[in-house]
Short mmCIF file of C-alpha atoms in Angstrom, two decimals:
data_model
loop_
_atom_site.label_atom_id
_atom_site.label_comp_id
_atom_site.label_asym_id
_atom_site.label_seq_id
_atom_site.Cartn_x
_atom_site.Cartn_y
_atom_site.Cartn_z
CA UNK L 152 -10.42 16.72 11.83
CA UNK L 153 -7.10 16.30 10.33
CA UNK L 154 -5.56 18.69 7.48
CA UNK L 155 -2.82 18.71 5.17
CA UNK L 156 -1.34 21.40 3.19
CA UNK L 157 0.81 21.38 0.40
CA UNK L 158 2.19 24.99 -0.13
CA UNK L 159 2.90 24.20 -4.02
CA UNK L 160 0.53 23.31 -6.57
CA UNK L 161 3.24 22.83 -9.46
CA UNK L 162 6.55 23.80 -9.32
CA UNK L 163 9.26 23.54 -12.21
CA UNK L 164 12.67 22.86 -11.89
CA UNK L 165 16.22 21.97 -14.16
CA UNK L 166 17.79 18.49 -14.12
CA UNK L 167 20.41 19.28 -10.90
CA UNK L 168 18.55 21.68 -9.38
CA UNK L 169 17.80 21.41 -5.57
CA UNK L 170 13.99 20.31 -4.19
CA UNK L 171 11.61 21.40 -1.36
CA UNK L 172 8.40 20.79 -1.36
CA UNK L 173 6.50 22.04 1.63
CA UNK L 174 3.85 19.96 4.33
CA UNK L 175 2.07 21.21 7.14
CA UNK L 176 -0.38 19.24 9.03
CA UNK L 177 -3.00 20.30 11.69
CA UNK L 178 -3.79 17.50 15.04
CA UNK L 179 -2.83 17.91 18.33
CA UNK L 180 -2.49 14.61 18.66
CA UNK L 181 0.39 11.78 17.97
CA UNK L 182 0.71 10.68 14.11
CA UNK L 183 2.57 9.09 11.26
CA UNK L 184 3.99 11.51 8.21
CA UNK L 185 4.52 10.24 4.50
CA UNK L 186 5.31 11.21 1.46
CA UNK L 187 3.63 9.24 -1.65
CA UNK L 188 4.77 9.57 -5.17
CA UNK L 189 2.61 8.79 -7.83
CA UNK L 190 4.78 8.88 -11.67
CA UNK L 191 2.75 9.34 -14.74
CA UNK L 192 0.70 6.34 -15.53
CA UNK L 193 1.57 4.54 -12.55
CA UNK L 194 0.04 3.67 -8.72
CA UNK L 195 0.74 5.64 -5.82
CA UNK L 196 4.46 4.45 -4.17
CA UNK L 197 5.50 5.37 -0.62
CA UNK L 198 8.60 7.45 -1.05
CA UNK L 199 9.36 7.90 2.76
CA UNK L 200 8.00 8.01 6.19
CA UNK L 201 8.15 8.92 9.50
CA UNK L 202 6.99 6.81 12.81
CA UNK L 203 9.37 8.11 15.47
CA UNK L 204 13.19 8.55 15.92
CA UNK L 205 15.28 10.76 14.06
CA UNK L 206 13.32 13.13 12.15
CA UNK L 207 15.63 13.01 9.75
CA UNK L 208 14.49 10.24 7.18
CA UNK L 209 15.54 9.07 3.95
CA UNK L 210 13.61 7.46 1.57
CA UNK L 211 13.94 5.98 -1.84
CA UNK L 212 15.57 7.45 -4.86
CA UNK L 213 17.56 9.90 -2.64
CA UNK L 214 14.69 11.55 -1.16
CA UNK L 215 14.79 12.76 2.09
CA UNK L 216 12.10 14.80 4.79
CA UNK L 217 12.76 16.29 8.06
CA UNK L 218 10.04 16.27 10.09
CA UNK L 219 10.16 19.15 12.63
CA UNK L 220 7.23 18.92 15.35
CA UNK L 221 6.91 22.53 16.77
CA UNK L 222 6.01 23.31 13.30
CA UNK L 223 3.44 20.45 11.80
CA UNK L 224 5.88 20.56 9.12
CA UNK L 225 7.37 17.26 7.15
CA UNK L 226 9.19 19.07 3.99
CA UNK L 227 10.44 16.78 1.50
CA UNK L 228 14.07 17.29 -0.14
CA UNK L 229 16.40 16.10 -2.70
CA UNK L 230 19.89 18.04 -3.21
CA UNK L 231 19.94 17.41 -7.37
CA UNK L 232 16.44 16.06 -9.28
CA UNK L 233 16.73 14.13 -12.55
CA UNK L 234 14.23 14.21 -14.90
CA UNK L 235 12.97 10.57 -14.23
CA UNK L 236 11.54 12.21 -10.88
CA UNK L 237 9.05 14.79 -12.98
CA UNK L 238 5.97 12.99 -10.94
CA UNK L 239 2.96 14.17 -8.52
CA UNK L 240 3.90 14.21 -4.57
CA UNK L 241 1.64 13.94 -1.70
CA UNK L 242 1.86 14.11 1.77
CA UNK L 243 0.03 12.42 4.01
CA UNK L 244 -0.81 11.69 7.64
CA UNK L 245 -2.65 9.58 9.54
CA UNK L 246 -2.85 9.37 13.70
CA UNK L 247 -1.75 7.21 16.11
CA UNK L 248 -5.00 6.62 18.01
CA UNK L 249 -8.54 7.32 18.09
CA UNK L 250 -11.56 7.11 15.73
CA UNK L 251 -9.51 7.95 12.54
CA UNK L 252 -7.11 5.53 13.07
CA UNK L 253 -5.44 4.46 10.17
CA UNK L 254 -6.82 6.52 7.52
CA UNK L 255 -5.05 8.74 5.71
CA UNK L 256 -5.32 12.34 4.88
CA UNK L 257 -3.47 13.53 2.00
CA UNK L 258 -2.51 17.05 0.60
CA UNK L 259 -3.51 18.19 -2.82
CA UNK L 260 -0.64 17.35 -4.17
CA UNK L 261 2.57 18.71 -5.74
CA UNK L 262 3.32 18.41 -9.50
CA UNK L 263 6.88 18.31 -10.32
CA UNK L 264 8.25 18.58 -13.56
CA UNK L 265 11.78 18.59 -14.08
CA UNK L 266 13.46 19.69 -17.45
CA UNK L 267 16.72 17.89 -19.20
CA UNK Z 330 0.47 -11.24 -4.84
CA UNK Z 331 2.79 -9.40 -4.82
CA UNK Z 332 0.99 -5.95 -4.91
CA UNK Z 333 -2.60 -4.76 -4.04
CA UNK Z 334 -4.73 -5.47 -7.56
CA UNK Z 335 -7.57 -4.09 -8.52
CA UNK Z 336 -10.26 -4.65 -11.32
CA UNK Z 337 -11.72 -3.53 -13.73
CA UNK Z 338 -8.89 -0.79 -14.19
CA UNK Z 339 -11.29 1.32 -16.33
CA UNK Z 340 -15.45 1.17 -16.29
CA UNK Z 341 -18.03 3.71 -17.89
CA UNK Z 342 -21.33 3.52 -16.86
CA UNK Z 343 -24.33 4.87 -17.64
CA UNK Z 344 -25.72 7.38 -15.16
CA UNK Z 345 -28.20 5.29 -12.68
CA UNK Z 346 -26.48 1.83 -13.54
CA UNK Z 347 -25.15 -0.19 -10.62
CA UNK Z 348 -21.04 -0.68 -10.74
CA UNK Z 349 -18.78 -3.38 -8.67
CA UNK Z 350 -15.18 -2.20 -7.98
CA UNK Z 351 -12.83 -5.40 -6.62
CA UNK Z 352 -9.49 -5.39 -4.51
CA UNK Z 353 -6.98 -7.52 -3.81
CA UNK Z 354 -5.40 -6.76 -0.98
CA UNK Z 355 -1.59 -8.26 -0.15
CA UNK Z 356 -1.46 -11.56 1.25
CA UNK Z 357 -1.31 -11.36 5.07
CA UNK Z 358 -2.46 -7.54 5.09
CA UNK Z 359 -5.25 -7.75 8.06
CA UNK Z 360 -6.33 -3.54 6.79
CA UNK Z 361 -7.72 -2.68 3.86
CA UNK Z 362 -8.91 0.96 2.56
CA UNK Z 363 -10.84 2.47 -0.14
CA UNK Z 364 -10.30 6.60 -1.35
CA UNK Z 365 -11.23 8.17 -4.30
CA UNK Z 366 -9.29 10.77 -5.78
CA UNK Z 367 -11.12 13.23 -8.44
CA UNK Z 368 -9.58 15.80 -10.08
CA UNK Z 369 -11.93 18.50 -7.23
CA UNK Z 370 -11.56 16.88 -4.34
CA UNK Z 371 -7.91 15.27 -3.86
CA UNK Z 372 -7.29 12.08 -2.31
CA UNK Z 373 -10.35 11.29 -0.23
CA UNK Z 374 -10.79 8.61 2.37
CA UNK Z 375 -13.66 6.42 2.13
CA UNK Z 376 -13.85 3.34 4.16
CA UNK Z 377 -11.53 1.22 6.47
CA UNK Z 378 -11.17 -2.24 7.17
CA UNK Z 379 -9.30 -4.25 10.00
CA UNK Z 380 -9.85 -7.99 10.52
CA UNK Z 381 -13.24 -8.87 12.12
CA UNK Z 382 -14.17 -5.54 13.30
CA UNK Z 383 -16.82 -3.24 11.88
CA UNK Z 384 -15.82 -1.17 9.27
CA UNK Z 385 -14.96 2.38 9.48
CA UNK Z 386 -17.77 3.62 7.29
CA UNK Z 387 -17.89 7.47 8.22
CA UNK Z 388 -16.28 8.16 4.61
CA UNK Z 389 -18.80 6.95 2.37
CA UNK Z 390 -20.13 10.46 0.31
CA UNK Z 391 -23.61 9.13 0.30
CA UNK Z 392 -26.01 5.62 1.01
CA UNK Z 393 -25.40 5.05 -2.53
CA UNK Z 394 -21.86 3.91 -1.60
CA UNK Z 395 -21.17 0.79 0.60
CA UNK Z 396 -18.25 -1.96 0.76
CA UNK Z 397 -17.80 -5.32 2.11
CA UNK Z 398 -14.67 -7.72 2.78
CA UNK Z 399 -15.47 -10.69 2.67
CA UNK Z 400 -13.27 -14.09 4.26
CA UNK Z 401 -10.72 -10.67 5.31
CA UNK Z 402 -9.43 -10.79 1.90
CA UNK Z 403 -10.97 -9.35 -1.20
CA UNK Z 404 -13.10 -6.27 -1.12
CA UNK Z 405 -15.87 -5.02 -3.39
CA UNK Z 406 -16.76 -1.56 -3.51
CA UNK Z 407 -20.42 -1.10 -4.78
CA UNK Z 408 -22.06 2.30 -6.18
CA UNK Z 409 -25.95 1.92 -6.47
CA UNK Z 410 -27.63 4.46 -9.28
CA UNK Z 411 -24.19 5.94 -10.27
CA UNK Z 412 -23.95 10.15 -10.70
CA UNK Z 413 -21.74 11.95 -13.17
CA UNK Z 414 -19.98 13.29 -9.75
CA UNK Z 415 -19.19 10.12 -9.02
CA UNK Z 416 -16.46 10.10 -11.92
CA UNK Z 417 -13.00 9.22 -10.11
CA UNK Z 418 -10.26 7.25 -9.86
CA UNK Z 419 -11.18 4.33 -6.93
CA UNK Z 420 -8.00 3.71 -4.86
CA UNK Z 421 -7.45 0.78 -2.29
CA UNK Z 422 -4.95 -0.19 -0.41
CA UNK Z 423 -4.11 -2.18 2.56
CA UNK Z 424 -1.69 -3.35 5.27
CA UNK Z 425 -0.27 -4.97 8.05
CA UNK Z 426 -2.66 -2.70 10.78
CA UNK Z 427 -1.70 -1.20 13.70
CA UNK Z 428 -0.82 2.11 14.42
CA UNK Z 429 2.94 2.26 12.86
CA UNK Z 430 2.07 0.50 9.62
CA UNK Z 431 2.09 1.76 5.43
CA UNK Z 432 -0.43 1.42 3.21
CA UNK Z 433 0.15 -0.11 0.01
CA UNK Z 434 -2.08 1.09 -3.16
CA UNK Z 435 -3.22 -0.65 -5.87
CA UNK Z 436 -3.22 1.05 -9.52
CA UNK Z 437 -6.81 2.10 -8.88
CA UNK Z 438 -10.16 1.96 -11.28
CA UNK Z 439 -11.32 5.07 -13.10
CA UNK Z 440 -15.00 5.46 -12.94
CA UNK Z 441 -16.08 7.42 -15.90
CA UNK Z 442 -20.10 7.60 -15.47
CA UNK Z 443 -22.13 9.18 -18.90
#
């Protein structure tokens, strides 16, 4: 079965400070990577995702991931947070193929809060 | 619509009572999904639908739980003799199908069950 792991629980952070938030996934086989945001009192949102390509993508709001295959990794970034991004994060996958298709497996979660 | 709905957005229950979650998936969206997310578990995947085939059941927690689509539209999720663990948030979402497509979530119902 598929697995996600979000290394951060809650992490804290000043208005202009720099993000990571850190993903690692376990399947041997082909999938797709995303990154949800979910901002206090609201629905889930897809920030970003990954098919194929450049594993470089950007997403909304100036987010960006970099998806990096030899290490089941899809870290999420942002070079300067603002306080409207304090929010929960999730990453999640879901394969390509085969009897799970389509589902999605998330990570626990990340809370962010940012400070003014 | 323009997004996935869902109703009621809140619903307590007394333990043992029957409840009826509904979802509205997009217009055109041919997959639709159910998870629940509770404050122990996470995000959890419960069951999958896409067009006419059978449903991807294997996520339902117990035989309390089933779901149905019906016309390949609207959804109802159905808990028989609710349980206090079955307090949660009940997420669905749907879309396009196929393996490179998103998933687009409704605002969810929270099950509160006394």
């Amino acid at each position: 079965a598929q697995s996600v792991s979000q290394h951060n629980h809650h992490v804290i952070l000043s208005e202009a400070a720099s993000l990571e938030l850190g993903c690692n996934y376990s399947y041997g086989g082909t999938v797709n990577l995303f990154w949800y945001v979910q901002y206090p009192g609201q629905h889930l949102q897809l920030l970003l995702k990954y098919f194929s390509g450049d594993p470089l993508v950007k997403g909304i709001k100036g987010f960006e991931a970099e998806f990096i295959k030899s290490k089941f990794s899809f870290n999420l970034r942002k070079p300067s947070v603002q306080w409207s991004d304090t929010a929960e994060y999730f990453c999640a996958v879901n394969a390509r193929r085969g009897s799970t298709l389509g589902r999605l497996y998330f990570g626990r979660g990340t809370q962010l809060t940012v400070w003014p | 619509g323009a997004g996935v709905s869902q109703s009621p957005s809140n619903k307590v229950t007394e333990k043992g009572k029957d409840v009826e979650l509904r979802c509205d998936p997009i217009s055109g969206h041919t997959a639709l999904y159910w998870y629940r997310q509770s404050l122990g578990q996470g995000l959890e995947f419960l069951i999958y639908f896409q067009g006419n085939s059978a449903p991807d059941k294997s996520g339902l927690p117990s035989d309390r739980f089933s779901a149905e689509r019906t016309g390949g539209s609207v959804s109802t999720l159905t808990i028989q003799r609710t349980q206090q663990e079955d307090s949660a948030v009940y997420l669905c979402a749907s879309s396009l199908g196929g393996s490179l497509s998103e998933q687009y979530f409704g605002p969810g119902t929270r099950l509160t069950v006394t």
